[in-house]
Short mmCIF file of C-alpha atoms in Angstrom, two decimals:
data_model
loop_
_atom_site.label_atom_id
_atom_site.label_comp_id
_atom_site.label_asym_id
_atom_site.label_seq_id
_atom_site.Cartn_x
_atom_site.Cartn_y
_atom_site.Cartn_z
CA UNK A 1 -38.74 5.57 19.90
CA UNK A 2 -36.25 3.03 21.01
CA UNK A 3 -34.31 3.64 17.83
CA UNK A 4 -34.18 7.32 18.54
CA UNK A 5 -32.75 6.93 22.00
CA UNK A 6 -30.27 4.45 20.63
CA UNK A 7 -29.28 6.91 17.97
CA UNK A 8 -28.85 9.71 20.42
CA UNK A 9 -26.83 7.48 22.68
CA UNK A 10 -24.51 6.40 19.91
CA UNK A 11 -24.17 9.93 18.62
CA UNK A 12 -23.19 11.09 22.08
CA UNK A 13 -20.67 8.29 22.30
CA UNK A 14 -19.22 9.07 18.90
CA UNK A 15 -19.00 12.74 19.76
CA UNK A 16 -17.16 12.04 22.97
CA UNK A 17 -14.81 9.74 21.15
CA UNK A 18 -14.14 12.29 18.43
CA UNK A 19 -13.45 14.99 20.99
CA UNK A 20 -11.10 12.71 22.86
CA UNK A 21 -9.27 11.89 19.64
CA UNK A 22 -9.15 15.55 18.66
CA UNK A 23 -7.77 16.65 22.02
CA UNK A 24 -5.24 13.83 21.94
CA UNK A 25 -4.26 14.96 18.48
CA UNK A 26 -3.85 18.59 19.55
CA UNK A 27 -1.70 17.44 22.42
CA UNK A 28 0.56 15.68 19.96
CA UNK A 29 1.15 18.59 17.60
CA UNK A 30 3.61 20.37 19.87
CA UNK A 31 5.44 17.08 20.34
CA UNK A 32 5.82 16.86 16.55
CA UNK A 33 7.34 20.31 16.54
CA UNK A 34 9.75 19.32 19.29
CA UNK A 35 11.14 16.29 17.48
CA UNK A 36 11.95 18.25 14.35
CA UNK A 37 14.09 20.56 16.48
CA UNK A 38 16.20 17.63 17.65
CA UNK A 39 19.58 17.03 16.13
CA UNK A 40 18.55 15.38 12.91
CA UNK A 41 21.75 13.35 12.68
CA UNK A 42 20.68 11.55 15.83
CA UNK A 43 17.33 10.54 14.40
CA UNK A 44 17.72 8.18 11.47
CA UNK A 45 14.03 7.46 11.31
CA UNK A 46 13.16 11.11 11.69
CA UNK A 47 10.32 10.74 9.22
CA UNK A 48 8.52 8.27 11.49
CA UNK A 49 7.09 9.57 14.74
CA UNK A 50 6.83 6.71 17.21
CA UNK A 51 7.23 7.93 20.81
CA UNK A 52 5.15 5.03 22.14
CA UNK A 53 7.38 2.40 20.59
CA UNK A 54 7.66 0.10 23.60
CA UNK A 55 3.88 -0.02 24.09
CA UNK A 56 3.40 -0.38 20.33
CA UNK A 57 5.83 -3.28 20.10
CA UNK A 58 3.98 -5.00 22.93
CA UNK A 59 0.59 -4.51 21.22
CA UNK A 60 2.05 -5.59 17.88
CA UNK A 61 3.10 -8.90 19.44
CA UNK A 62 -0.31 -9.33 21.08
CA UNK A 63 -2.08 -8.73 17.75
CA UNK A 64 0.30 -11.08 15.98
CA UNK A 65 -0.47 -13.75 18.59
CA UNK A 66 -4.24 -13.29 18.26
CA UNK A 67 -3.85 -13.44 14.51
CA UNK A 68 -1.93 -16.67 14.69
CA UNK A 69 -4.51 -18.55 16.77
CA UNK A 70 -7.68 -16.92 15.44
CA UNK A 71 -7.68 -14.86 12.24
CA UNK A 72 -5.08 -16.76 10.25
CA UNK A 73 -6.79 -20.16 10.71
CA UNK A 74 -10.17 -18.65 9.77
CA UNK A 75 -8.66 -17.01 6.69
CA UNK A 76 -7.18 -20.36 5.64
CA UNK A 77 -10.70 -21.76 5.64
CA UNK A 78 -12.10 -18.77 3.73
CA UNK A 79 -9.23 -19.18 1.27
CA UNK A 80 -10.78 -22.46 0.12
CA UNK A 81 -13.63 -20.46 -1.46
CA UNK A 82 -12.73 -20.07 -5.18
CA UNK A 83 -11.06 -16.71 -5.80
CA UNK A 84 -13.62 -15.47 -8.41
CA UNK A 85 -16.31 -15.87 -5.74
CA UNK A 86 -14.22 -14.03 -3.17
CA UNK A 87 -13.57 -11.33 -5.74
CA UNK A 88 -17.33 -10.97 -6.23
CA UNK A 89 -17.82 -10.49 -2.50
CA UNK A 90 -14.99 -7.95 -2.43
CA UNK A 91 -16.45 -6.05 -5.38
CA UNK A 92 -19.85 -5.96 -3.71
CA UNK A 93 -18.45 -4.58 -0.44
CA UNK A 94 -16.30 -2.02 -2.27
CA UNK A 95 -19.31 -0.84 -4.26
CA UNK A 96 -21.35 -0.60 -1.07
CA UNK A 97 -18.77 1.78 0.35
CA UNK A 98 -18.81 4.18 -2.59
CA UNK A 99 -20.98 6.80 -0.81
CA UNK A 100 -18.12 7.26 1.67
CA UNK A 101 -15.62 7.54 -1.17
CA UNK A 102 -17.83 10.09 -2.92
CA UNK A 103 -18.27 12.27 0.19
CA UNK A 104 -14.52 12.31 0.74
CA UNK A 105 -13.80 12.99 -2.96
CA UNK A 106 -16.08 16.01 -2.64
CA UNK A 107 -14.59 17.13 0.68
CA UNK A 108 -11.18 16.93 -0.98
CA UNK A 109 -12.58 19.14 -3.78
CA UNK A 110 -11.59 16.54 -6.36
CA UNK A 111 -14.34 16.78 -8.96
CA UNK A 112 -12.60 14.37 -11.30
CA UNK A 113 -12.44 11.64 -8.69
CA UNK A 114 -15.99 12.34 -7.52
CA UNK A 115 -17.20 11.95 -11.10
CA UNK A 116 -15.32 8.69 -11.45
CA UNK A 117 -16.87 7.38 -8.25
CA UNK A 118 -20.38 8.28 -9.41
CA UNK A 119 -19.97 6.71 -12.85
CA UNK A 120 -18.22 3.62 -11.46
CA UNK A 121 -20.99 3.08 -8.93
CA UNK A 122 -23.67 3.54 -11.59
CA UNK A 123 -22.02 1.05 -13.93
CA UNK A 124 -21.20 -1.55 -11.31
CA UNK A 125 -24.56 -1.39 -9.55
CA UNK A 126 -26.46 -1.94 -12.82
CA UNK A 127 -24.37 -3.87 -15.34
CA UNK A 128 -22.23 -5.28 -12.55
CA UNK A 129 -25.34 -6.75 -10.89
CA UNK A 130 -25.48 -4.91 -7.59
CA UNK A 131 -21.71 -4.47 -7.52
CA UNK A 132 -20.72 -8.14 -7.75
CA UNK A 133 -18.75 -7.50 -10.94
CA UNK A 134 -16.32 -4.64 -11.35
CA UNK A 135 -17.25 -3.88 -14.95
CA UNK A 136 -16.07 -0.28 -14.61
CA UNK A 137 -12.43 -1.29 -14.13
CA UNK A 138 -12.62 -3.46 -17.26
CA UNK A 139 -13.82 -0.37 -19.11
CA UNK A 140 -10.75 1.52 -17.96
CA UNK A 141 -12.33 3.37 -15.05
CA UNK A 142 -10.05 2.37 -12.22
CA UNK A 143 -11.08 2.18 -8.59
CA UNK A 144 -9.75 4.64 -6.06
CA UNK A 145 -10.55 4.85 -2.38
CA UNK A 146 -10.96 8.10 -0.47
CA UNK A 147 -11.31 8.21 3.27
CA UNK A 148 -11.70 10.86 5.91
CA UNK A 149 -8.15 10.27 7.13
CA UNK A 150 -6.96 11.50 3.72
CA UNK A 151 -9.38 14.40 3.87
CA UNK A 152 -7.87 15.44 7.22
CA UNK A 153 -4.38 15.08 5.75
CA UNK A 154 -5.41 17.32 2.86
CA UNK A 155 -6.39 20.18 5.14
CA UNK A 156 -3.11 19.94 7.04
CA UNK A 157 -4.11 18.05 10.19
CA UNK A 158 -0.94 16.42 11.57
CA UNK A 159 -0.91 12.63 11.86
CA UNK A 160 0.11 12.43 15.48
CA UNK A 161 2.15 9.47 16.70
CA UNK A 162 2.19 5.97 15.26
CA UNK A 163 -0.18 3.81 17.25
CA UNK A 164 -0.92 0.08 17.35
CA UNK A 165 -4.43 -0.57 18.61
CA UNK A 166 -5.84 -3.96 19.63
CA UNK A 167 -7.06 -6.14 16.74
CA UNK A 168 -7.12 -3.33 14.15
CA UNK A 169 -3.37 -2.77 14.24
CA UNK A 170 -1.37 0.21 12.91
CA UNK A 171 -2.96 3.66 12.88
CA UNK A 172 -2.50 7.26 14.02
CA UNK A 173 -4.91 9.56 15.87
CA UNK A 174 -5.65 11.17 12.51
CA UNK A 175 -6.56 7.88 10.83
CA UNK A 176 -8.51 6.73 13.86
CA UNK A 177 -10.56 9.93 13.70
CA UNK A 178 -10.99 9.39 9.97
CA UNK A 179 -12.15 5.82 10.48
CA UNK A 180 -14.80 6.98 12.97
CA UNK A 181 -15.96 9.78 10.68
CA UNK A 182 -16.27 7.36 7.76
CA UNK A 183 -18.52 5.12 9.85
CA UNK A 184 -20.71 8.11 10.71
CA UNK A 185 -20.99 9.50 7.17
CA UNK A 186 -21.84 6.14 5.58
CA UNK A 187 -25.57 6.24 4.67
CA UNK A 188 -25.64 2.44 4.50
CA UNK A 189 -24.87 2.44 8.21
CA UNK A 190 -27.79 4.81 8.93
CA UNK A 191 -30.17 2.46 7.15
CA UNK A 192 -28.87 -0.58 9.01
CA UNK A 193 -28.94 1.22 12.34
CA UNK A 194 -32.44 2.63 11.94
CA UNK A 195 -33.87 -0.74 10.97
CA UNK A 196 -32.28 -2.70 13.80
CA UNK A 197 -30.12 -4.61 11.34
CA UNK A 198 -27.01 -4.55 13.48
CA UNK A 199 -26.29 -8.16 12.61
CA UNK A 200 -25.91 -7.17 8.94
CA UNK A 201 -23.52 -4.43 9.98
CA UNK A 202 -21.35 -6.89 11.89
CA UNK A 203 -21.57 -9.48 9.12
CA UNK A 204 -20.46 -6.97 6.51
CA UNK A 205 -17.51 -5.70 8.57
CA UNK A 206 -16.60 -9.26 9.56
CA UNK A 207 -16.56 -10.49 5.98
CA UNK A 208 -14.56 -7.46 4.90
CA UNK A 209 -11.90 -8.08 7.55
CA UNK A 210 -11.84 -11.75 6.70
CA UNK A 211 -11.39 -11.01 3.00
CA UNK A 212 -8.57 -8.54 3.67
CA UNK A 213 -6.82 -11.01 5.94
CA UNK A 214 -7.16 -13.77 3.35
CA UNK A 215 -5.75 -11.56 0.60
CA UNK A 216 -2.82 -10.59 2.81
CA UNK A 217 -1.64 -14.13 3.47
CA UNK A 218 1.43 -14.08 1.24
CA UNK A 219 2.31 -10.65 2.55
CA UNK A 220 2.13 -11.60 6.24
CA UNK A 221 4.15 -14.76 5.62
CA UNK A 222 6.95 -12.59 4.27
CA UNK A 223 6.62 -10.04 7.09
CA UNK A 224 7.07 -12.85 9.57
CA UNK A 225 10.42 -13.73 7.99
CA UNK A 226 11.73 -10.16 8.19
CA UNK A 227 14.47 -9.36 10.66
CA UNK A 228 12.30 -6.82 12.45
CA UNK A 229 8.64 -7.29 11.43
CA UNK A 230 7.56 -4.40 13.66
CA UNK A 231 9.65 -1.78 11.88
CA UNK A 232 8.85 -3.28 8.46
CA UNK A 233 5.11 -2.89 9.05
CA UNK A 234 5.58 0.55 10.60
CA UNK A 235 7.49 1.75 7.56
CA UNK A 236 4.86 0.38 5.15
CA UNK A 237 2.08 2.03 7.12
CA UNK A 238 3.90 5.35 7.43
CA UNK A 239 4.74 5.49 3.73
CA UNK A 240 1.17 4.80 2.62
CA UNK A 241 -0.68 6.90 5.19
CA UNK A 242 1.59 9.67 6.46
CA UNK A 243 4.79 10.40 4.58
CA UNK A 244 4.51 12.69 1.59
CA UNK A 245 8.19 12.85 0.75
CA UNK A 246 8.08 10.22 -1.96
CA UNK A 247 11.07 11.53 -3.89
CA UNK A 248 13.35 10.54 -1.03
CA UNK A 249 15.27 7.72 -2.65
CA UNK A 250 18.81 6.87 -3.69
CA UNK A 251 20.51 8.83 -6.41
CA UNK A 252 23.98 8.70 -7.89
CA UNK A 253 26.40 11.41 -6.80
CA UNK A 254 28.41 13.27 -9.42
CA UNK A 255 31.59 11.46 -8.51
CA UNK A 256 29.91 8.10 -8.76
CA UNK A 257 29.50 8.36 -12.50
CA UNK A 258 33.27 8.40 -12.84
CA UNK A 259 34.51 6.71 -9.71
CA UNK A 260 33.59 3.07 -9.36
CA UNK A 261 35.72 2.33 -6.29
CA UNK A 262 34.27 2.41 -2.79
CA UNK B 1 -51.81 7.66 -10.14
CA UNK B 2 -50.69 10.54 -12.29
CA UNK B 3 -47.70 11.02 -10.02
CA UNK B 4 -46.62 7.43 -10.39
CA UNK B 5 -46.86 7.76 -14.13
CA UNK B 6 -44.72 10.90 -14.01
CA UNK B 7 -42.17 9.15 -11.88
CA UNK B 8 -42.04 6.25 -14.28
CA UNK B 9 -41.45 8.66 -17.12
CA UNK B 10 -38.70 10.32 -15.16
CA UNK B 11 -37.05 7.00 -14.45
CA UNK B 12 -37.18 5.88 -18.06
CA UNK B 13 -35.77 9.25 -19.12
CA UNK B 14 -32.98 8.84 -16.58
CA UNK B 15 -32.27 5.35 -17.82
CA UNK B 16 -31.96 6.48 -21.41
CA UNK B 17 -29.57 9.25 -20.35
CA UNK B 18 -27.68 6.67 -18.39
CA UNK B 19 -27.42 4.38 -21.42
CA UNK B 20 -26.02 7.22 -23.50
CA UNK B 21 -23.41 7.97 -20.83
CA UNK B 22 -22.47 4.31 -20.65
CA UNK B 23 -22.14 4.01 -24.40
CA UNK B 24 -19.98 7.12 -24.47
CA UNK B 25 -17.76 5.80 -21.67
CA UNK B 26 -17.36 2.51 -23.40
CA UNK B 27 -16.30 4.27 -26.58
CA UNK B 28 -13.81 6.47 -24.73
CA UNK B 29 -12.27 3.54 -22.89
CA UNK B 30 -11.85 1.44 -26.03
CA UNK B 31 -10.28 4.43 -27.78
CA UNK B 32 -7.92 4.86 -24.85
CA UNK B 33 -6.84 1.25 -25.06
CA UNK B 34 -6.25 1.56 -28.79
CA UNK B 35 -4.12 4.66 -28.23
CA UNK B 36 -2.08 2.76 -25.65
CA UNK B 37 -1.05 0.11 -28.09
CA UNK B 38 -0.01 2.41 -30.89
CA UNK B 39 2.25 4.57 -28.70
CA UNK B 40 5.98 3.91 -28.98
CA UNK B 41 7.89 3.15 -25.79
CA UNK B 42 10.75 5.43 -24.79
CA UNK B 43 14.11 3.69 -24.19
CA UNK B 44 13.52 3.89 -20.43
CA UNK B 45 10.03 2.42 -20.75
CA UNK B 46 11.33 -0.36 -22.95
CA UNK B 47 14.04 -1.15 -20.41
CA UNK B 48 11.49 -1.50 -17.61
CA UNK B 49 9.07 -3.45 -19.79
CA UNK B 50 11.83 -5.91 -20.76
CA UNK B 51 13.04 -6.26 -17.19
CA UNK B 52 9.48 -6.84 -15.95
CA UNK B 53 8.96 -9.52 -18.58
CA UNK B 54 12.22 -11.21 -17.62
CA UNK B 55 11.09 -11.37 -14.00
CA UNK B 56 7.64 -12.69 -14.96
CA UNK B 57 9.22 -15.36 -17.17
CA UNK B 58 11.45 -16.29 -14.25
CA UNK B 59 8.50 -16.52 -11.84
CA UNK B 60 6.60 -18.80 -14.22
CA UNK B 61 9.55 -21.04 -15.09
CA UNK B 62 9.62 -24.59 -13.80
CA UNK B 63 13.08 -24.21 -12.22
CA UNK B 64 13.44 -25.09 -8.56
CA UNK B 65 13.65 -22.31 -5.99
CA UNK B 66 17.45 -22.26 -5.76
CA UNK B 67 17.81 -21.85 -9.51
CA UNK B 68 15.19 -19.11 -9.45
CA UNK B 69 17.05 -17.34 -6.66
CA UNK B 70 20.33 -17.36 -8.58
CA UNK B 71 18.64 -16.17 -11.75
CA UNK B 72 16.93 -13.38 -9.83
CA UNK B 73 20.26 -12.40 -8.26
CA UNK B 74 21.78 -12.04 -11.73
CA UNK B 75 18.91 -9.80 -12.86
CA UNK B 76 19.23 -7.75 -9.68
CA UNK B 77 22.97 -7.19 -9.97
CA UNK B 78 22.81 -6.43 -13.70
CA UNK B 79 19.95 -3.96 -13.58
CA UNK B 80 19.92 -2.38 -10.12
CA UNK B 81 22.59 -0.06 -8.76
CA UNK B 82 23.05 -2.12 -5.64
CA UNK B 83 25.89 -0.02 -4.25
CA UNK B 84 23.96 3.25 -4.38
CA UNK B 85 20.92 1.52 -2.92
CA UNK B 86 22.99 -0.03 -0.13
CA UNK B 87 24.53 3.34 0.60
CA UNK B 88 21.12 4.98 0.81
CA UNK B 89 19.77 2.21 2.99
CA UNK B 90 22.61 2.61 5.51
CA UNK B 91 22.38 6.44 5.33
CA UNK B 92 24.80 7.96 7.86
CA UNK B 93 26.18 4.58 8.93
CA UNK B 94 27.77 4.17 5.50
CA UNK B 95 30.31 6.94 6.17
CA UNK B 96 31.37 5.37 9.47
CA UNK B 97 31.80 1.89 8.02
CA UNK B 98 35.14 0.30 7.17
CA UNK B 99 35.77 -1.01 3.63
CA UNK B 100 35.42 -4.56 4.91
CA UNK B 101 32.08 -3.79 6.60
CA UNK B 102 30.78 -2.15 3.42
CA UNK B 103 31.66 -5.17 1.30
CA UNK B 104 30.18 -7.56 3.83
CA UNK B 105 27.03 -5.49 4.19
CA UNK B 106 26.48 -5.17 0.43
CA UNK B 107 26.80 -8.94 0.01
CA UNK B 108 24.28 -9.67 2.78
CA UNK B 109 21.95 -6.90 1.64
CA UNK B 110 21.87 -8.40 -1.84
CA UNK B 111 21.05 -11.78 -0.30
CA UNK B 112 18.28 -10.22 1.81
CA UNK B 113 16.74 -8.63 -1.31
CA UNK B 114 16.90 -11.93 -3.19
CA UNK B 115 15.32 -13.82 -0.26
CA UNK B 116 12.64 -11.20 0.30
CA UNK B 117 11.44 -10.97 -3.29
CA UNK B 118 11.77 -14.59 -4.38
CA UNK B 119 9.81 -15.75 -1.33
CA UNK B 120 6.76 -14.06 -2.84
CA UNK B 121 7.09 -15.74 -6.24
CA UNK B 122 4.64 -18.51 -5.31
CA UNK B 123 1.78 -16.06 -4.84
CA UNK B 124 1.96 -14.99 -8.51
CA UNK B 125 0.10 -16.85 -11.23
CA UNK B 126 -1.09 -15.17 -14.43
CA UNK B 127 0.17 -11.64 -13.75
CA UNK B 128 1.32 -9.36 -16.53
CA UNK B 129 3.10 -6.01 -16.33
CA UNK B 130 2.19 -3.13 -18.59
CA UNK B 131 4.23 0.06 -18.83
CA UNK B 132 2.14 3.18 -19.19
CA UNK B 133 4.19 6.31 -19.44
CA UNK B 134 7.17 7.88 -17.74
CA UNK B 135 8.27 11.20 -16.37
CA UNK B 136 11.70 12.78 -16.34
CA UNK B 137 12.84 14.67 -13.29
CA UNK B 138 14.64 17.54 -15.01
CA UNK B 139 16.34 18.60 -11.77
CA UNK B 140 18.43 15.47 -11.29
CA UNK B 141 17.96 13.41 -14.44
CA UNK B 142 15.98 10.57 -12.88
CA UNK B 143 13.31 8.92 -14.99
CA UNK B 144 10.22 7.50 -13.27
CA UNK B 145 8.56 4.77 -15.32
CA UNK B 146 4.98 3.86 -14.41
CA UNK B 147 3.83 0.26 -14.72
CA UNK B 148 0.87 -1.76 -13.63
CA UNK B 149 0.81 -5.42 -12.66
CA UNK B 150 -2.50 -7.14 -13.23
CA UNK B 151 -3.68 -10.67 -12.64
CA UNK B 152 -6.91 -12.52 -12.09
CA UNK B 153 -6.15 -13.34 -8.48
CA UNK B 154 -5.31 -9.92 -7.11
CA UNK B 155 -6.02 -6.22 -7.19
CA UNK B 156 -3.93 -4.30 -9.73
CA UNK B 157 -0.60 -3.14 -8.34
CA UNK B 158 1.06 0.11 -9.44
CA UNK B 159 4.83 0.03 -9.71
CA UNK B 160 6.98 3.08 -10.33
CA UNK B 161 10.59 2.44 -11.31
CA UNK B 162 13.24 5.06 -10.70
CA UNK B 163 16.04 4.92 -13.26
CA UNK B 164 19.20 6.82 -14.01
CA UNK B 165 21.31 6.60 -17.08
CA UNK B 166 24.67 5.59 -15.67
CA UNK B 167 27.47 5.61 -18.22
CA UNK B 168 25.13 4.81 -21.11
CA UNK B 169 23.30 2.07 -19.24
CA UNK B 170 20.02 2.26 -17.37
CA UNK B 171 20.12 1.29 -13.71
CA UNK B 172 17.23 0.95 -11.30
CA UNK B 173 17.65 2.95 -8.09
CA UNK B 174 14.30 2.35 -6.43
CA UNK B 175 10.88 0.86 -7.03
CA UNK B 176 7.68 2.17 -5.51
CA UNK B 177 5.02 -0.51 -5.16
CA UNK B 178 1.65 1.16 -4.54
CA UNK B 179 3.56 4.22 -3.30
CA UNK B 180 5.76 2.21 -0.95
CA UNK B 181 9.46 2.62 -1.66
CA UNK B 182 11.61 -0.49 -1.53
CA UNK B 183 14.64 1.53 -0.43
CA UNK B 184 12.89 3.52 2.29
CA UNK B 185 11.35 0.32 3.67
CA UNK B 186 14.76 -1.35 3.92
CA UNK B 187 16.39 1.77 5.35
CA UNK B 188 13.69 2.09 7.98
CA UNK B 189 13.94 -1.54 9.03
CA UNK B 190 17.74 -1.50 9.15
CA UNK B 191 17.78 1.77 11.10
CA UNK B 192 15.61 0.12 13.70
CA UNK B 193 17.92 -2.90 13.92
CA UNK B 194 20.97 -0.63 14.11
CA UNK B 195 19.25 1.26 16.93
CA UNK B 196 18.71 -1.96 18.82
CA UNK B 197 22.45 -2.73 18.48
CA UNK B 198 23.59 0.65 19.74
CA UNK B 199 24.28 1.92 16.23
CA UNK B 200 26.88 -0.76 15.56
CA UNK B 201 27.03 -1.88 11.93
CA UNK B 202 28.37 -5.26 13.01
CA UNK B 203 25.09 -5.81 14.85
CA UNK B 204 23.12 -5.33 11.63
CA UNK B 205 25.54 -7.56 9.71
CA UNK B 206 25.03 -10.26 12.34
CA UNK B 207 21.23 -9.95 12.11
CA UNK B 208 21.37 -10.21 8.32
CA UNK B 209 23.53 -13.31 8.58
CA UNK B 210 21.10 -14.91 11.07
CA UNK B 211 18.14 -14.07 8.84
CA UNK B 212 19.86 -15.62 5.83
CA UNK B 213 20.44 -18.82 7.79
CA UNK B 214 16.88 -18.90 9.14
CA UNK B 215 15.42 -18.54 5.65
CA UNK B 216 17.60 -21.33 4.34
CA UNK B 217 16.24 -23.71 6.97
CA UNK B 218 12.66 -23.01 6.00
#
């Protein structure tokens, strides 16, 4: 009984949150349209939509500070664990998330990917001993992730503005909605929730964050040395999660083939 | 009791199906690997494969960091079209720049690339790069070569190299690492710095100079 009220409560909460995110998102779409009308010569970074830059920069610094005193030291400790062991943990957590990947593969109408997810999960759960070993990749069946943020992108939902949120960092209203949806559609979460195993839920998410942070050590060290770490991270995020114009890159002009002077 | 027995039968039937699927997959994947090895590389693919191997050899060498940096700079200048990349990175600011600013910027940009990429050398150990296919963009003659970097310590990384044949020689114009473009990343960061300096190229040049000095002291 208690479980049921809890469930209803959390569902209500999630629904409210989703609505808030959706309304926020709708509110942003006309802003998107406005910026494209602006004189494009004035906007060098026209592909990145960041109207909340001053707030974002502030939150970026806050997160960076928290990371420095809390997450980075913890990840240094976790880094002492031999990397094959850490890889096993990572494989296990990735395998555990495959229902979410499968649902999104299907929502994206990608039968090929859905099939890969099913076969990968079958192989890794059995031969890979509960997912600890990624045998499927060794067989040539590579991993891919699918999330609800991508599903929303696929049906044409606009990203909304770039947003830095506390602790979790860079996102957009679209990805934030996707993240919430992925939590809701994960059957593993239903099992944990219905059996009062919240502590397992937190442990799993905690270990996953810790592992990601530990893997990103070299990367964050380099980011820190960049001239403008904020815009470096923003560009990386935007290119992986929002921008679709991947052919935008340098090319030689006709004259360049002949003319070598400046 | 009967039901349990039926279920057991079902499970064992499922398992045998499963074994057949697994066996089939294993066969397919080994065949795929075999096909990979027999296939001849195109000239573009060979260029990327050679360049990748040169960089990996450099990363693994026992030279000190300064020697590695100079060696990497040589590879960069020889194989990348640094002027076109610099021009792209500055976008509209390139046209407004004086000849002196362009020269100064290109020199510092090259240094920034060298610093950025060599600083990550230490995180590589037993990585190898394998080229698997390429695609020609018929519209503008660019060739995209697909490669994958694999090592025991990290997740596989996909790298796509964008090449043009410039006067009979291949030149790299961009690399996409897991769908992140090197050139767009630099352009985006520099645009932000230029914005903070009121669009003045000298402001960016100053920032690049400061960054170069700061990295040297580390």
